[in-house]
Amino acid sequence: MQTPNIASEPAQRLAFTREETAALIGVTASTIDRLTKRKQLRPSRAIRRPLYALDEIRRFLRETTVELQIREDGLAEL
């Protein structure tokens, strides 16, 4: 069995700061704070500052996405 060579594989970020998370989803850092307080977005607290895992950011976006339905008159509704 061959072990993977981590040094040769491209690095992918697994977690982001609140400012980076805000930039990724197009909101302010204050909005990230509010979402965290409401427990809609859960950071890792393994270190001193909160880090938001890429999987957590994806989960948040997936679970809060709504589908738009187009009415016959061409207007969108939720």
Backbone as numpy.savetxt, mean C-alpha at the origin, in Angstrom:
# Nx Ny Nz CAx CAy CAz Cx Cy Cz
20.15 -29.90 -3.92 19.30 -28.72 -3.92 20.20 -27.48 -3.92
19.88 -26.56 -4.79 20.71 -25.37 -4.94 20.09 -24.21 -4.16
20.90 -23.51 -3.38 20.40 -22.34 -2.65 20.46 -21.12 -3.55
19.44 -20.24 -3.45 19.44 -19.07 -4.31 20.56 -18.11 -3.93
21.12 -17.46 -4.91 22.17 -16.47 -4.70 21.51 -15.10 -4.58
21.31 -14.67 -3.36 20.61 -13.41 -3.11 21.34 -12.22 -3.71
22.65 -12.26 -3.73 23.43 -11.14 -4.25 23.21 -10.93 -5.74
22.87 -11.98 -6.48 22.69 -11.84 -7.93 21.25 -11.50 -8.32
20.30 -11.65 -7.39 18.91 -11.35 -7.69 18.64 -9.86 -7.51
17.80 -9.27 -8.39 17.50 -7.85 -8.25 16.76 -7.57 -6.93
17.13 -6.49 -6.30 16.52 -6.12 -5.02 15.15 -5.51 -5.25
14.20 -5.91 -4.44 12.86 -5.34 -4.49 12.53 -4.83 -3.09
12.04 -3.61 -3.02 11.68 -3.06 -1.72 10.50 -3.82 -1.16
10.58 -4.17 0.10 9.50 -4.89 0.76 8.67 -3.99 1.64
9.23 -2.84 2.06 8.51 -1.94 2.96 8.92 -0.50 2.69
8.01 0.40 3.08 8.19 1.82 2.80 7.84 2.66 4.03
8.47 3.82 4.15 8.13 4.75 5.22 6.76 5.35 4.95
6.22 6.09 5.90 4.90 6.70 5.69 4.93 7.69 4.54
6.01 8.45 4.40 6.12 9.42 3.31 6.20 8.70 1.96
6.96 7.63 1.90 7.06 6.85 0.66 5.73 6.19 0.32
5.05 5.68 1.34 3.75 5.06 1.13 2.76 6.08 0.60
2.78 7.27 1.18 1.90 8.34 0.72 2.16 8.65 -0.75
3.41 8.76 -1.13 3.76 9.05 -2.52 3.34 7.91 -3.45
3.47 6.67 -2.98 3.09 5.52 -3.81 1.61 5.52 -4.16
0.77 5.89 -3.19 -0.67 5.83 -3.47 -1.28 7.20 -3.76
-0.45 8.23 -3.75 -0.91 9.55 -4.18 -1.71 10.33 -3.16
-1.34 10.20 -1.89 -2.00 10.96 -0.82 -0.92 11.63 0.03
-1.34 12.37 1.05 -0.39 13.02 1.95 0.00 12.07 3.09
1.09 12.40 3.76 1.52 11.61 4.92 0.47 11.68 6.03
-0.24 12.81 6.13 -1.31 12.95 7.12 -2.44 11.96 6.85
-2.72 11.72 5.58 -3.75 10.74 5.23 -3.31 9.35 5.64
-2.04 9.04 5.46 -1.51 7.74 5.90 -1.69 7.60 7.41
-1.43 8.67 8.15 -1.62 8.66 9.61 -3.08 8.38 9.97
-4.00 9.02 9.26 -5.44 8.80 9.53 -5.86 7.37 9.20
-5.38 6.85 8.08 -5.72 5.47 7.71 -5.16 4.49 8.72
-3.98 4.77 9.24 -3.37 3.92 10.26 -4.16 3.99 11.56
-4.57 5.18 11.95 -5.34 5.35 13.18 -6.68 4.61 13.10
-7.29 4.60 11.90 -8.56 3.90 11.68 -8.37 2.40 11.47
-7.11 1.96 11.49 -6.74 0.55 11.30 -7.11 0.05 9.90
-7.13 0.95 8.93 -7.36 0.55 7.54 -6.05 0.19 6.86
-4.96 0.73 7.37 -3.62 0.45 6.85 -2.75 0.12 8.06
-2.13 -1.06 8.04 -1.40 -1.54 9.22 0.11 -1.54 8.97
0.85 -0.75 9.74 2.31 -0.74 9.59 2.97 -1.82 10.43
4.19 -2.14 10.07 5.03 -2.99 10.90 5.72 -2.07 11.90
5.79 -2.48 13.14 6.45 -1.69 14.16 7.67 -2.43 14.69
8.33 -3.17 13.82 9.50 -3.95 14.23 10.67 -3.05 14.58
10.69 -1.86 14.04 11.74 -0.90 14.35 11.09 0.37 14.90
11.86 1.35 15.18 11.37 2.56 15.83 10.29 3.28 15.01
10.48 3.39 13.71 9.47 4.08 12.88 8.62 3.05 12.15
7.37 3.40 11.90 6.50 2.44 11.21 6.90 2.26 9.75
6.86 1.03 9.30 7.11 0.71 7.90 5.88 0.00 7.36
5.51 0.34 6.13 4.34 -0.24 5.49 4.80 -1.24 4.45
4.45 -2.51 4.66 4.85 -3.58 3.75 4.15 -3.41 2.41
4.84 -3.75 1.35 4.27 -3.67 0.01 2.99 -4.50 -0.08
2.99 -5.68 0.52 1.79 -6.52 0.52 0.63 -5.84 1.24
0.91 -5.12 2.32 -0.13 -4.41 3.06 -0.70 -3.26 2.22
0.16 -2.55 1.52 -0.30 -1.46 0.65 -1.19 -2.02 -0.45
-0.77 -3.13 -1.04 -1.58 -3.77 -2.09 -2.92 -4.25 -1.54
-2.91 -4.85 -0.33 -4.15 -5.31 0.29 -5.10 -4.13 0.50
-4.59 -3.04 1.03 -5.41 -1.85 1.27 -6.05 -1.36 -0.03
-5.27 -1.24 -1.08 -5.80 -0.77 -2.36 -6.83 -1.74 -2.94
-6.54 -3.02 -2.85 -7.47 -4.03 -3.37 -8.80 -4.00 -2.63
-8.75 -3.92 -1.30 -9.97 -3.98 -0.50 -10.77 -2.68 -0.51
-10.15 -1.58 -0.89 -10.88 -0.31 -0.89 -11.21 0.17 -2.29
-10.97 -0.66 -3.28 -11.30 -0.29 -4.66 -12.76 -0.60 -4.92
-13.45 0.37 -5.50 -14.86 0.16 -5.86 -14.97 0.14 -7.38
-15.91 -0.66 -7.85 -16.15 -0.72 -9.27 -17.19 0.33 -9.64
-16.92 1.02 -10.73 -17.89 1.98 -11.23 -18.79 1.29 -12.23
-20.08 1.60 -12.14 -21.02 1.08 -13.11 -21.44 2.24 -14.00
-21.43 2.02 -15.28 -21.80 3.06 -16.23 -23.29 2.91 -16.52
-24.01 4.00 -16.26 -25.45 4.00 -16.53 -25.68 4.12 -18.03
-26.90 3.92 -18.41 -27.25 4.00 -19.83 -26.99 5.39 -20.40
-27.09 6.44 -19.57 -26.86 7.79 -20.06 -25.37 8.15 -20.08
-24.50 7.18 -19.77 -23.07 7.41 -19.84 -22.44 7.95 -18.58
-23.23 8.17 -17.52 -22.69 8.67 -16.26 -22.27 7.50 -15.39
-21.21 7.70 -14.63 -20.72 6.67 -13.73 -21.39 6.80 -12.38
-21.65 5.66 -11.76 -22.17 5.67 -10.39 -21.48 4.59 -9.59
-21.42 4.78 -8.29 -20.75 3.81 -7.41 -21.65 2.65 -7.10
